[in-house]
């Protein structure tokens, strides 16, 4: 997973800080290559948590250009690069699939793909299945997360409908599961993610739920 730092940020108004942001992404690619990874995900386009005001079109375009360069660098190492679309409380740059698709276009890279997460989509998208279908063919990673951050079977997000939309759109890429419960996180991480309670007790059961949903949907004729 890659990200940005206060003094290394491709979305900064400061050219030197932007340059260091690109260098940070390239170093993340180098580490991923060393680990023999073939895909690199993360909030790579801006500093995570920067949501105080909207980003200008100029800042978004410059961020896309630099991330596109990082994605091209990753391609040389055989690594696919994606970026996660998160909700308005975690960034003010990219919150929807439509914004992400345009960001890919602005990047100019054919090795930059979209990472959608149903938890964030439940906050930002009016039509989650439609948003997933619209993201093909640049959808590179689909993460399943429920509204309460726990079991996929309990919450306001229709996880099965999200997987069904991916299948109908011809998605054959990777799925991920993201579920958090306070007792399994370090205190700092739990606080940063606003995980205040125990959302599940058996992580293996939560993982099995995700596997069962994906397999059953893709097995349907």
Coordinates of C-alpha atoms in Angstrom, one line a residue, residues 38-130:
X38 CA 2.3 -7.3 -8.9
X39 CA -0.2 -4.7 -7.7
X40 CA 0.1 -1.5 -5.6
X41 CA -2.9 0.1 -4.0
X42 CA -3.5 3.1 -1.8
X43 CA -4.6 6.7 -1.5
X44 CA -1.8 7.9 -3.8
X45 CA -3.2 11.1 -5.2
X46 CA -3.2 13.3 -2.1
X47 CA -2.5 13.3 1.6
X48 CA -5.0 11.0 3.4
X49 CA -7.3 13.1 5.6
X50 CA -7.0 16.3 3.6
X51 CA -10.6 17.3 3.3
X52 CA -10.7 20.9 4.5
X53 CA -11.6 22.4 1.2
X54 CA -12.1 21.4 -2.4
X55 CA -9.0 20.9 -4.6
X56 CA -8.8 23.1 -7.6
X57 CA -8.9 21.6 -11.1
X58 CA -5.3 22.6 -11.5
X59 CA -4.2 20.7 -8.4
X60 CA -6.2 17.6 -9.5
X61 CA -4.7 17.7 -13.0
X62 CA -1.2 18.0 -11.6
X63 CA -1.8 15.2 -9.2
X64 CA -3.1 13.0 -12.0
X65 CA -0.1 13.8 -14.2
X66 CA 2.4 12.8 -11.5
X67 CA 0.6 9.7 -10.4
X68 CA 0.4 8.8 -14.1
X69 CA 4.2 9.0 -14.1
X70 CA 4.4 6.8 -11.1
X71 CA 2.1 4.3 -12.8
X72 CA 4.2 4.2 -15.9
X73 CA 7.3 3.6 -13.6
X74 CA 5.4 0.8 -12.0
X75 CA 4.6 -0.8 -15.4
X76 CA 8.3 -1.1 -16.0
X77 CA 8.5 -3.3 -12.9
X78 CA 5.5 -5.4 -13.9
X79 CA 3.3 -3.8 -11.2
X80 CA -0.2 -2.6 -11.8
X81 CA -1.0 0.6 -9.9
X82 CA -4.4 1.5 -8.5
X83 CA -5.7 4.3 -6.3
X84 CA -8.5 4.0 -3.8
X85 CA -11.6 6.2 -4.0
X86 CA -12.6 7.2 -0.4
X87 CA -15.3 9.2 1.2
X88 CA -15.6 13.0 1.8
X89 CA -14.3 12.7 5.4
X90 CA -11.0 11.2 4.2
X91 CA -10.3 13.3 1.1
X92 CA -11.9 16.1 -0.9
X93 CA -10.2 15.1 -4.1
X94 CA -11.8 11.8 -5.4
X95 CA -15.0 10.5 -3.8
X96 CA -16.9 8.9 -6.7
X97 CA -16.3 6.5 -9.5
X98 CA -17.0 9.2 -12.1
X99 CA -14.3 11.4 -10.6
X100 CA -11.9 8.5 -10.6
X101 CA -12.5 7.6 -14.2
X102 CA -11.7 11.2 -15.2
X103 CA -8.6 11.2 -13.0
X104 CA -7.3 8.1 -14.9
X105 CA -8.0 10.0 -18.2
X106 CA -6.0 13.0 -17.0
X107 CA -3.1 10.8 -15.9
X108 CA -2.3 9.7 -19.4
X109 CA -1.2 6.3 -18.2
X110 CA -2.6 3.0 -19.3
X111 CA -1.3 1.3 -16.1
X112 CA -3.4 3.3 -13.7
X113 CA -6.6 1.7 -12.4
X114 CA -9.4 2.5 -10.0
X115 CA -9.8 0.9 -6.6
X116 CA -13.5 1.0 -5.5
X117 CA -14.6 0.2 -1.9
X118 CA -18.3 -0.5 -1.2
X119 CA -18.0 1.1 2.3
X120 CA -17.0 4.4 0.8
X121 CA -19.4 4.0 -2.1
X122 CA -22.3 3.6 0.4
X123 CA -21.6 7.2 1.5
X124 CA -20.9 8.8 -1.8
X125 CA -22.7 6.9 -4.6
X126 CA -26.4 7.1 -5.4
X127 CA -26.2 3.9 -7.4
X128 CA -23.4 1.5 -6.3
X129 CA -24.0 -1.2 -8.9
X130 CA -24.2 1.5 -11.6

